[in-house]
Coordinates of C-alpha atoms and ligand atoms in Angstrom, one line a residue:
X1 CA -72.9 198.3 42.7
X2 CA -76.8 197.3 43.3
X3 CA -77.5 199.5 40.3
X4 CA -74.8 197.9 37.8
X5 CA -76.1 194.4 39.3
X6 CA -79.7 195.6 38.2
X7 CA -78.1 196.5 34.7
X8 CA -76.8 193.1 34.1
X9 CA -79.6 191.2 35.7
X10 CA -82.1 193.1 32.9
X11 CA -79.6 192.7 30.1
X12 CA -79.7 189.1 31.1
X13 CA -83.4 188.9 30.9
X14 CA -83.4 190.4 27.7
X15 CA -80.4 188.3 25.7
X16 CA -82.0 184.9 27.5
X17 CA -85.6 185.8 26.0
X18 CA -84.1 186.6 22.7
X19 CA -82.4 183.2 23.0
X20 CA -85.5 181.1 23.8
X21 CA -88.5 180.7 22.4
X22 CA -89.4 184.7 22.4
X23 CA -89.3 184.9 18.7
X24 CA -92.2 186.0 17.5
X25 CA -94.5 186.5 13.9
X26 CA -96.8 188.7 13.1
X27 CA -98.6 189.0 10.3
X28 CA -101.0 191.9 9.0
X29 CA -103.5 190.2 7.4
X30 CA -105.5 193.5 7.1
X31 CA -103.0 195.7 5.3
X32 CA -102.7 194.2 1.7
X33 CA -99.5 195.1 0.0
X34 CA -98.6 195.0 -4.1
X35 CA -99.4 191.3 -5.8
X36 CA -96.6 189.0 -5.9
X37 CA -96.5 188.8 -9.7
X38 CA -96.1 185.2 -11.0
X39 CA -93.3 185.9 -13.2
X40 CA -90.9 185.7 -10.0
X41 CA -91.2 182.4 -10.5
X42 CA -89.7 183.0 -13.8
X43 CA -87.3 180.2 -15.4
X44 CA -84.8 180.8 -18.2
X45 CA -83.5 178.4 -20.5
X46 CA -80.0 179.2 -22.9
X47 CA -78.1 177.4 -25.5
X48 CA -75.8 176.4 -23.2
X49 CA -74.6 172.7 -22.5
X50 CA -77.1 170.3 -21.7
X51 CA -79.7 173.3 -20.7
X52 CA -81.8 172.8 -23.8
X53 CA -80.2 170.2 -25.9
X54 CA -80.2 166.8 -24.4
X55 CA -81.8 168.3 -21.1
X56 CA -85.1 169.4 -22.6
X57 CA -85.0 168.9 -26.5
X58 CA -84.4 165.8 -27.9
X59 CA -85.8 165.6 -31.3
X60 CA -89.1 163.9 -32.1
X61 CA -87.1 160.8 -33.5
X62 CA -85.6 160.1 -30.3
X63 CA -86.2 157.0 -28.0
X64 CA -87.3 159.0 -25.1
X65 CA -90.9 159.8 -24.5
X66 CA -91.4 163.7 -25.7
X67 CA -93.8 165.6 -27.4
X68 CA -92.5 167.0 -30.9
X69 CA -89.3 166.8 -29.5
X70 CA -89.6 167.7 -26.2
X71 CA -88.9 165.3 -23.6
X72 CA -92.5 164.4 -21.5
X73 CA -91.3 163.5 -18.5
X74 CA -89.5 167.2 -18.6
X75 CA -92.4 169.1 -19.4
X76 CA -94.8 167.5 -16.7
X77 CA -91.9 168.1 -14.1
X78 CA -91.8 172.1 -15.0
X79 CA -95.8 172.1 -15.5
X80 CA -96.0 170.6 -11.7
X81 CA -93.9 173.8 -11.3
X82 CA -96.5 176.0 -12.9
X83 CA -93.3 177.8 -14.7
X84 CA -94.7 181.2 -15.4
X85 CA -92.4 182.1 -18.0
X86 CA -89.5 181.3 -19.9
X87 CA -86.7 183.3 -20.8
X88 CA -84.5 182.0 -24.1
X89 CA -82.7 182.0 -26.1
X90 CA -79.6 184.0 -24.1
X91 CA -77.8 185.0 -21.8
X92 CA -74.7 185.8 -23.4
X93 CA -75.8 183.3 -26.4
X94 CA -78.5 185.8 -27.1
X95 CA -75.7 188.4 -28.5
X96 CA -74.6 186.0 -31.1
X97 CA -77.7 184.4 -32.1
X98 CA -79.5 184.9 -35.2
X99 CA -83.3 184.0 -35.3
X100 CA -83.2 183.4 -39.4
X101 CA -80.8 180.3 -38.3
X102 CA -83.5 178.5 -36.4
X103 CA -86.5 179.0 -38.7
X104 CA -87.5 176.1 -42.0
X105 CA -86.6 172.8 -42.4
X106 CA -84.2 171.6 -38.9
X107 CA -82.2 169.6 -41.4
X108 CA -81.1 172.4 -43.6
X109 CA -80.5 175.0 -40.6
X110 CA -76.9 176.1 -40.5
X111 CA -74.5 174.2 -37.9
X112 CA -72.7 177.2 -36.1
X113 CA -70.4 177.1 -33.1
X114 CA -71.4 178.3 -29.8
X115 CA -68.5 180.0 -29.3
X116 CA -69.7 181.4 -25.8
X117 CA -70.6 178.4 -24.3
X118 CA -68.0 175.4 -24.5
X119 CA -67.2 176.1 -28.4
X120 CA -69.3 173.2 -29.2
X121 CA -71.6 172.7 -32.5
X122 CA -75.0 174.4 -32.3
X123 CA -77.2 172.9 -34.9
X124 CA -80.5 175.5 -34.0
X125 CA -82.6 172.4 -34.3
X126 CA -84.3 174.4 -31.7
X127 CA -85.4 177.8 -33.2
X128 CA -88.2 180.1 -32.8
X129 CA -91.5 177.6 -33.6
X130 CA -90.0 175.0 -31.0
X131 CA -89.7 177.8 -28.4
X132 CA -93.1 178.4 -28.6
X133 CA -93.6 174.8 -28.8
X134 CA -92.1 174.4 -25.3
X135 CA -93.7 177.2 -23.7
X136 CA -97.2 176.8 -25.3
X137 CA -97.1 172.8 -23.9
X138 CA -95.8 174.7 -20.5
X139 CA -98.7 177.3 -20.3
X140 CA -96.3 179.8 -20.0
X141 CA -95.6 182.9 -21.6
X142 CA -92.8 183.3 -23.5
X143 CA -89.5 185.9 -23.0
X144 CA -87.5 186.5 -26.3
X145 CA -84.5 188.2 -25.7
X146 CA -83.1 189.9 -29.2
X147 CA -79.7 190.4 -30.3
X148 CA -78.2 193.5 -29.8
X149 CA -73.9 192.7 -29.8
X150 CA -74.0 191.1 -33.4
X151 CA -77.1 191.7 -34.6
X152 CA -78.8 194.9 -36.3
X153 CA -82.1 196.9 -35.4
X154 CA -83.3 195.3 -38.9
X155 CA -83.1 191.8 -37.7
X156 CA -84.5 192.6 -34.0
X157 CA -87.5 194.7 -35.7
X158 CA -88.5 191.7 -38.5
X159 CA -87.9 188.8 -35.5
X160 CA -90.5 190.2 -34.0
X161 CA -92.9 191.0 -37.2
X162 CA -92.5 187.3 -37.9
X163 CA -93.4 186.4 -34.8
X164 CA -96.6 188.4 -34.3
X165 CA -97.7 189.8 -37.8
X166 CA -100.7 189.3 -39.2
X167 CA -101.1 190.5 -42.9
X168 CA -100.2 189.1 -46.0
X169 CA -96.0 190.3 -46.0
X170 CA -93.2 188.0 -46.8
X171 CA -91.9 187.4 -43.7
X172 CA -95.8 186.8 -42.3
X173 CA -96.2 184.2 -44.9
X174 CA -92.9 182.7 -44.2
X175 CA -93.9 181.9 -40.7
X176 CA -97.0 180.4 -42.1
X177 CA -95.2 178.1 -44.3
X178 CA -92.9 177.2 -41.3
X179 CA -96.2 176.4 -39.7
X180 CA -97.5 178.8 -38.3
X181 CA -100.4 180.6 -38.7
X182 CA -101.3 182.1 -36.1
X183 CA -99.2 184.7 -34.2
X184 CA -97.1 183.6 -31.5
X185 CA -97.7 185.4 -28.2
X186 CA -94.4 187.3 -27.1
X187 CA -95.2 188.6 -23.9
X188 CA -91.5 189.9 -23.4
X189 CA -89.0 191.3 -25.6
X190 CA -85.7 192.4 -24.4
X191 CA -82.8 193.9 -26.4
X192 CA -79.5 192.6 -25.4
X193 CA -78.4 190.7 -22.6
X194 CA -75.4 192.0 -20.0
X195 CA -74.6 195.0 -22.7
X196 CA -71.9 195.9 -20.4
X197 CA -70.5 192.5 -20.6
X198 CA -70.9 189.9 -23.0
X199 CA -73.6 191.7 -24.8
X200 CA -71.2 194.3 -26.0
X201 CA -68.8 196.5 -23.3
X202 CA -70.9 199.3 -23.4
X203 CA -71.6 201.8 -21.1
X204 CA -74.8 202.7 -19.8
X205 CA -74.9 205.7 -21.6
X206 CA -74.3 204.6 -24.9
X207 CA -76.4 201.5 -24.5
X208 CA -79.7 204.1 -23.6
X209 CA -79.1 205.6 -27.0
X210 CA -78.8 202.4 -28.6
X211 CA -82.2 201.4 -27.1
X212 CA -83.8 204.5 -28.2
X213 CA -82.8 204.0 -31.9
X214 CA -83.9 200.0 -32.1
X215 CA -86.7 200.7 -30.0
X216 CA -88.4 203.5 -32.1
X217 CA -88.7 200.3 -35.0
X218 CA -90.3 197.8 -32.7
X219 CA -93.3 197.5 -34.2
X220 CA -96.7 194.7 -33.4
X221 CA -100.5 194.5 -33.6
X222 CA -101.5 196.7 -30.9
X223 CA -103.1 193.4 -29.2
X224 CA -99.7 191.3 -29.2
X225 CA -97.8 194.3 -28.0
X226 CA -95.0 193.0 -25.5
X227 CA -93.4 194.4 -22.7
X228 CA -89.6 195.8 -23.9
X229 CA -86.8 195.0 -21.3
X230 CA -83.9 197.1 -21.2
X231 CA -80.7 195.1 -20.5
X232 CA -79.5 196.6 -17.0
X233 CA -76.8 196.3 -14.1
X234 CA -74.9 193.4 -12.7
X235 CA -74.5 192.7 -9.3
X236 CA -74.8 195.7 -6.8
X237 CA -74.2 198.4 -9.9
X238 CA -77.1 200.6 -10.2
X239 CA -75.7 202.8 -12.5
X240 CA -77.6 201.2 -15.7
X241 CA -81.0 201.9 -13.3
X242 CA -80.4 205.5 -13.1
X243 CA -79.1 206.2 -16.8
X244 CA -81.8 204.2 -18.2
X245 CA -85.0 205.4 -16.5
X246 CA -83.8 209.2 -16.6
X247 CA -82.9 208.6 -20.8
X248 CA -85.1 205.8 -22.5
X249 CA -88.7 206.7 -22.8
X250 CA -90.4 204.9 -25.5
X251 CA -91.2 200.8 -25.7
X252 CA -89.4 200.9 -22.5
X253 CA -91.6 198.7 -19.8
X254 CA -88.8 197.4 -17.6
X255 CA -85.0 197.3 -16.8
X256 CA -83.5 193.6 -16.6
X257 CA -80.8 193.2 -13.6
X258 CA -78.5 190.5 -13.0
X259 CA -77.2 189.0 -10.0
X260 CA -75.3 185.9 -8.9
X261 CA -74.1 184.1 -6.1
X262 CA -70.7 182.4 -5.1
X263 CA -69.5 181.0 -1.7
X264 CA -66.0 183.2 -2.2
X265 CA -67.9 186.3 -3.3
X266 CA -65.7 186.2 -5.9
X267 CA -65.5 185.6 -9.8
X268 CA -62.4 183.6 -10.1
X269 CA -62.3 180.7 -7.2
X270 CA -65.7 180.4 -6.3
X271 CA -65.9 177.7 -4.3
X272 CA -67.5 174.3 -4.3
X273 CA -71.4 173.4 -5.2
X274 CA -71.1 170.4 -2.2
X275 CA -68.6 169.5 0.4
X276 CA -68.2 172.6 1.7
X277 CA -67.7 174.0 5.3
X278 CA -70.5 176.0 7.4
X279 CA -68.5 179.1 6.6
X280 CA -69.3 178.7 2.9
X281 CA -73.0 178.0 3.6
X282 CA -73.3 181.2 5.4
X283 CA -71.5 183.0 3.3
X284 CA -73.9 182.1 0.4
X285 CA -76.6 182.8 2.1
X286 CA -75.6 186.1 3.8
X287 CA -75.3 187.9 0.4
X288 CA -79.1 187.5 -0.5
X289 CA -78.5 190.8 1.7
X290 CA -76.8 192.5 -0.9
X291 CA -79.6 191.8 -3.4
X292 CA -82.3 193.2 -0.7
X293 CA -80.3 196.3 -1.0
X294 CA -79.3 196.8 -4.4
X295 CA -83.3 196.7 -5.3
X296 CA -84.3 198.9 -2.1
X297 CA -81.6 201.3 -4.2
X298 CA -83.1 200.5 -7.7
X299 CA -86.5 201.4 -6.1
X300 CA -85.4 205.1 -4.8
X301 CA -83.9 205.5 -8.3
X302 CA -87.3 204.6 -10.4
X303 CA -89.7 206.3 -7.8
X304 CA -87.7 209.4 -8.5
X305 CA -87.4 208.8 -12.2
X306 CA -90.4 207.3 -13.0
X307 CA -93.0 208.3 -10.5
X308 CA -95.9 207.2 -12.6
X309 CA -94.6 203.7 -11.3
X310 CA -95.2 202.4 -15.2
X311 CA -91.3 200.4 -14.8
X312 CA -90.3 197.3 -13.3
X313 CA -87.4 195.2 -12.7
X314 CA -87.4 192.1 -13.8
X315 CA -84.1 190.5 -11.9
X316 CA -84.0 188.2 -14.9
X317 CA -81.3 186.3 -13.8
X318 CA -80.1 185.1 -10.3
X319 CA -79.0 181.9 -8.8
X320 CA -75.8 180.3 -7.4
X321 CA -73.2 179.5 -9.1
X322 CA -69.5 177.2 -8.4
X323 CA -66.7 176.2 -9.8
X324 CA -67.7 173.6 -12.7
X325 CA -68.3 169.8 -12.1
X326 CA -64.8 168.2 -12.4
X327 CA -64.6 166.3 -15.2
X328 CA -67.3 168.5 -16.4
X329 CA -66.8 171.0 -19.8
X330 CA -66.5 174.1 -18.0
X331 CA -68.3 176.0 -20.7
X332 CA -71.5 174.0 -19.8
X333 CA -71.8 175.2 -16.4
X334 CA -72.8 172.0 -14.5
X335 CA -72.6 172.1 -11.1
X336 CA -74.9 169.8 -8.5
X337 CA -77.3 171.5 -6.4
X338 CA -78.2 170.8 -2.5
X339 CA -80.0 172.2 -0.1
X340 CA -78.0 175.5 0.5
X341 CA -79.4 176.0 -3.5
X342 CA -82.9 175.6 -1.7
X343 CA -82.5 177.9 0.8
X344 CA -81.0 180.2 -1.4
X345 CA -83.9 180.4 -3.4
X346 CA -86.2 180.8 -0.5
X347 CA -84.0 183.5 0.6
X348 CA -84.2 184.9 -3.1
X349 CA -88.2 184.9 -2.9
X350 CA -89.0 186.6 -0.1
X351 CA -86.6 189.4 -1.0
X352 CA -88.5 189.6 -4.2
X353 CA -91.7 189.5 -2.4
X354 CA -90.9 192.3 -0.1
X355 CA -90.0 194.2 -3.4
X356 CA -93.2 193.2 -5.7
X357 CA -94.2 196.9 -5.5
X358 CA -91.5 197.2 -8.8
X359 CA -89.9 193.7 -8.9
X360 CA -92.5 191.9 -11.4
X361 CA -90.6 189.0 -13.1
X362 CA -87.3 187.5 -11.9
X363 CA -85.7 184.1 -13.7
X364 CA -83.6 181.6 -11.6
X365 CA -80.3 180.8 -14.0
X366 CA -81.1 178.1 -15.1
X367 CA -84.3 175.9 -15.8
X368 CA -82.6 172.4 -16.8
X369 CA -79.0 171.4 -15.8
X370 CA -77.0 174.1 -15.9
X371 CA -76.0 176.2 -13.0
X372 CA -78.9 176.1 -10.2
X373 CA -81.2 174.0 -12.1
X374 CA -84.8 172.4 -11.3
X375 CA -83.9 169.5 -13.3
X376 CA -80.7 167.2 -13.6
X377 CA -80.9 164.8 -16.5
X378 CA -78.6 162.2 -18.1
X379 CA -79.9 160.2 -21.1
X380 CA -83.5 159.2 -20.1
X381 CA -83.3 159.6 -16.1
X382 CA -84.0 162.7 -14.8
X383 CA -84.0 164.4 -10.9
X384 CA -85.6 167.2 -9.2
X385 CA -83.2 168.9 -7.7
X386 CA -83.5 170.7 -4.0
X387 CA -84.1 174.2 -6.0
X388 CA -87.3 172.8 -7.7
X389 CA -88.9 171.8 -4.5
X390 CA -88.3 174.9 -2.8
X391 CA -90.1 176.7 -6.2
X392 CA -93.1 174.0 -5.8
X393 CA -93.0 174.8 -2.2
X394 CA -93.8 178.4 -3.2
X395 CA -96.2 178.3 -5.7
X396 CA -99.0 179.2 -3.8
X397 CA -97.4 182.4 -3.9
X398 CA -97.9 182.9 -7.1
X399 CA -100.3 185.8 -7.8
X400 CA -100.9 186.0 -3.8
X401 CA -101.4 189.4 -2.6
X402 CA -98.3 190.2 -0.3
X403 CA -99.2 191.0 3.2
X404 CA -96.6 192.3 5.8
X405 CA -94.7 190.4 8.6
X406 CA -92.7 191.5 11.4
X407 CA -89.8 189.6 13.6
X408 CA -89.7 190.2 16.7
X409 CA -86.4 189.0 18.5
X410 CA -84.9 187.6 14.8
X411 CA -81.8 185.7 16.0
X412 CA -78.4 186.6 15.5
X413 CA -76.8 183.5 13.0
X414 CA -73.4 184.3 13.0
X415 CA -70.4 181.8 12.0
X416 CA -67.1 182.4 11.6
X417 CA -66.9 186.2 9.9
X418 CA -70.4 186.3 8.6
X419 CA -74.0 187.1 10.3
X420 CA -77.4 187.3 9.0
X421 CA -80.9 187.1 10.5
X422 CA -81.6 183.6 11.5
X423 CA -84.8 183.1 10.0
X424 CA -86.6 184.9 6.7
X425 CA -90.4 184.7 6.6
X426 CA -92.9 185.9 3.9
X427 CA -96.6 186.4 3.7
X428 CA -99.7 186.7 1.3
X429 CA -102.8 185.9 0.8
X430 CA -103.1 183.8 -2.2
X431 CA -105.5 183.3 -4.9
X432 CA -107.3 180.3 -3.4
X433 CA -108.6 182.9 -0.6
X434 CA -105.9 181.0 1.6
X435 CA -103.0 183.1 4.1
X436 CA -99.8 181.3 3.1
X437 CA -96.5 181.9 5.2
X438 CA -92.9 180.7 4.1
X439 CA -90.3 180.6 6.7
X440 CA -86.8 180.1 6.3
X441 CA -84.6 179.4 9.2
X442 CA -80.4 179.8 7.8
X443 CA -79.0 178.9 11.1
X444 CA -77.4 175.3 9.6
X445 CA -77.4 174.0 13.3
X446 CA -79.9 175.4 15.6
X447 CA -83.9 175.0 15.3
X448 CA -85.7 178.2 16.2
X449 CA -89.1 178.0 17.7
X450 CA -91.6 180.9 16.9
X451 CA -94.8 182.0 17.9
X452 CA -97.3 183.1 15.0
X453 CA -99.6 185.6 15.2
X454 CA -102.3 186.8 12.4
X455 CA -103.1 190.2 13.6
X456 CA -103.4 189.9 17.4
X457 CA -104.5 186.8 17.7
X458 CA -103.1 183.0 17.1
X459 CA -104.2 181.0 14.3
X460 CA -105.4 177.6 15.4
X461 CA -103.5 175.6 12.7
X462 CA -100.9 175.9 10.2
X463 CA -100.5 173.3 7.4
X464 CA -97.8 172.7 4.7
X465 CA -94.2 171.0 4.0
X466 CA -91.0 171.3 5.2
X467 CA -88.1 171.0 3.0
X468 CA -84.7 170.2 5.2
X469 CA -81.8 166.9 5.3
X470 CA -79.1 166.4 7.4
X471 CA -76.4 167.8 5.7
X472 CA -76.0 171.2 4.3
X473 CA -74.9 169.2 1.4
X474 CA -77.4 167.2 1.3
X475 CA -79.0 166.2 -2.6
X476 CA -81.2 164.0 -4.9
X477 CA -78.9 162.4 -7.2
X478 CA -79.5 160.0 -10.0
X479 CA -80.0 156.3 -9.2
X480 CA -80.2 157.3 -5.4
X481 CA -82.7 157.6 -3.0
X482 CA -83.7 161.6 -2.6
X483 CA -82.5 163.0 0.5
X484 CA -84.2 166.8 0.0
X485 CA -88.1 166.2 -0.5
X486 CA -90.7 168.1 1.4
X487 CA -92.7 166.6 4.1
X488 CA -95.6 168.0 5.6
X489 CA -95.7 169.7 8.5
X490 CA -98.3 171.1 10.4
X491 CA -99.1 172.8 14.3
X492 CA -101.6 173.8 16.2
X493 CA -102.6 176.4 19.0
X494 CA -102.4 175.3 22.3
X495 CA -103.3 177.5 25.0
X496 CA -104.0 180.6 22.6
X497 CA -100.7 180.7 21.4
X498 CA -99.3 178.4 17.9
X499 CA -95.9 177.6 18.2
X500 CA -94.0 176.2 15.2
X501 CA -90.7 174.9 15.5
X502 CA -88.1 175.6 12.3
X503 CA -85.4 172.5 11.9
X504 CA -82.4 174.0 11.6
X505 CA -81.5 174.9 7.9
X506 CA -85.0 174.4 6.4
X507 CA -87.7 176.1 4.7
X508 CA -91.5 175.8 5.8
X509 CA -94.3 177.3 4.0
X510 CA -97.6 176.7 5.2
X511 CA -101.4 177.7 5.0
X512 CA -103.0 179.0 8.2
X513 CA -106.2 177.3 8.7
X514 CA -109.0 178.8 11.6
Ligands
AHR1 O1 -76.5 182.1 -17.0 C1 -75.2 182.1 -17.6 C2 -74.7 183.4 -18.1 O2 -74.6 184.3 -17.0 C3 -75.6 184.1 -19.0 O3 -75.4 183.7 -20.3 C4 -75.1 185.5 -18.9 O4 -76.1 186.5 -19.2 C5 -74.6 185.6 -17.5 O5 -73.4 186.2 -17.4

């Protein structure tokens, strides 16, 4: 009896430590991991609703304030953002789009229908000189993403020789007399977009040999060479991972894979972008689990296929996504975005940051009003949505040199049938010679309070922004006061030990200082 009293008394101890305030950070400053590569902070922009049209493009006769077309007050939102790169023009659109459509004079480009997206009129007004438009006034590099469902090896092949040629051929001096004469910078070029989807029902197999055939004509300046992008897996599917890096060897730099999330888990019924219960905001969160393991999968697969370590992924597109706004065109994916979206992301980046040894680009779906977007816009008002503060919060991340972190005593967050660790954290020493941590606590109704640690010893002050509301639900919308904007934060050491308490649901990233 004394002994079984002993048991409980010690199992007690143990479950009231891990309870309170026991939690604890450490992180190894002294054992530099892979760079975080910028490109995780990746957007991607499709013809799709209001994403580009409207959203971003407006045409340089319009009444709002842009730059050859493109709205201002856009571009120096994303440029606060220090967007990496951006991904366009598809997505699914990518599969039925045809470059020689967006190229000349804008008012004798041919009006097609996107039949994809919403079946409504796609004028290509935006074509492949205002891409580069858009990402040259960004300072980001640019990801073109060639059709491979309706297009031909031809087309794919002379896209990108009028892109980046240099000489005196036909197609080189059509580009200049489109006005351009100097090459455009493709960083990335992918070919095909979800080829076992809307890019074409294939299989894996028959999509490798595919690749190998259009691949072998890819052809640029050795100087304006881009990284190639295989279109890979959905989801938890590996499949495409393992065919591809065991088949495709030439102008073959990376494998794309896609990812998304919905409260129900589900395709059909997804569930609802606000107003929803805590079940539906753990459950959203808990499957940023499932993209943890699908790359620590992916990563067995290349370092056994591809030991040399010369692929990546590049998860190049993620995000959550809901049942469409009602009243809203359901082909235009419009859905609002609160601060579960943040979180998510959060969630997203330090998943990708604990993968950065392959993972070297990912691109939240999508940039500007469709699905998670960093932007909502209607005519000439725009707002930054929860999603773009938790990328700003990040940013310091960009190009940081991961460093690792361990949890002791993680809490439990469980609600009704789902659980997950209670808080996420991520490290790295950044480019301005700073130690950054980001620390997510899920748990939508308890704070956590954690003790941090830089090797053995307790830094004497964190500083940075919190990002957190009231509501799960909580978001910035137009012609209201913002409820989800970061405030700073900051703690210091008392006693030897620094002690920073999480709100419940909220996101802190902060630099440590002394
Ligand atoms: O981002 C919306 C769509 O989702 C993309 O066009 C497609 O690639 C994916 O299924």
């Amino acid at each position: 009896m004394k002994k079984q009293l002993l048991a409980l008394a010690a199992m007690l101890a143990v479950s009231a430590g891990a309870l309170a305030a026991d939690i604890k950070v450490v992180v190894s400053a002294d054992q530099p991991g892979p760079v975080i590569h910028r490109n995780i902070y990746g957007q991607f922009a499709e013809h799709l609703g209001t994403g580009i049209y409207e959203g971003m493009w407006v045409g340089p006769e319009s009444k709002i304030p842009n730059v050859r077309g493109w709205r201002k007050d856009v571009v120096a939102a994303l440029k606060d953002l220090k967007v990496p790169l951006v991904r366009w023009p598809g997505g699914c659109f990518a599969d039925e789009y045809h470059w020689r459509d967006g190229i000349g004079p804008r008012n004798k480009r041919p009006v097609k229908v996107n039949t994809h997206w919403g079946g409504v009129p796609e004028n290509n007004a935006v074509g492949t000189h205002e891409f580069f438009d858009l990402v040259e006034q960004l300072g980001a590099e640019a990801y073109v993403n060639a059709n491979m469902g309706t297009g031909t090896p031809q087309e794919a092949a002379e896209w990108l020789e009028y892109m980046t040629g240099e000489g005196n051929a036909t197609i080189v001096e059509q580009r200049r007399k489109n006005g351009r004469d100097k090459p455009f910078r493709v960083h990335y070029y992918a070919l095909g977009n979800e080829t076992w989807g809307c890019g074409g029902n294939m299989r894996p197999e028959y999509y490798a040999d595919l690749y190998r055939h259009w691949a072998t004509f890819l052809k640029t300046p050795a100087h304006n060479r881009p990284l190639f992008i295989a279109s890979g897996g959905n989801d938890v599917d590996t499949t495409w991972t393992e065919v591809l890096s065991k088949n495709v060897k030439h102008n073959f730099d990376a494998i794309a894979h896609h990812a998304y999330t919905f409260p129900s888990g589900k395709w059909e019924g997804k569930g609802a972008a606000a107003g929803f219960p805590e079940a539906e905001w753990i459950s959203m969160l808990s499957q940023v689990k499932k993209i943890d393991d699908t790359l620590a999968k992916s990563r067995v697969i290349l370092d056994k296929n591809d030991p040399a370590k010369k692929l990546a992924i590049y998860f190049d597109e993620w995000g959550s996504w809901y049942d469409p706004e009602p009243g809203s065109n359901p082909g235009f994916l419009v859905q609002r975005n609160t601060l579960r979206d943040a979180l998510l992301a959060a969630l997203h980046f330090n998943v990708f940051h604990s993968h950065a040894e392959r993972v070297k680009m990912s691109n939240v779906a999508q940039m500007v009003n469709v699905l998670q977007a960093m932007i909502l816009t209607s005519k000439d008002k725009l707002v930054l949505t929860p999603t773009y503060h938790a990328f700003k919060l990040y940013t310091p991340f960009q190009d940081a040199t991961s460093l690792p972190v361990k949890v002791e005593n993680n809490p439990v967050y469980k609600h009704d049938k789902f659980e997950m660790p209670g808080l996420s954290v991520t490290a790295g020493r950044a480019k301005d010679g700073k130690l950054y941590v980001g620390l997510v606590n899920a748990n939508a109704t308890q704070a956590a309070e954690l003790d941090l640690q830089v090797g053995a010893a307790a830094p004497k002050t964190v500083k940075g922004q919190v990002l957190t509301a009231g509501a799960m639900d909580a978001q910035n919308e137009l012609g209201k006061a913002a409820q989800v904007v970061p405030q700073p934060f900051e703690a210091k050491a008392t006693d030897g030990k620094l002690t920073i308490k999480l709100p419940a649901k909220s996101i802190v990233v902060v630099a440590v200082e002394g």
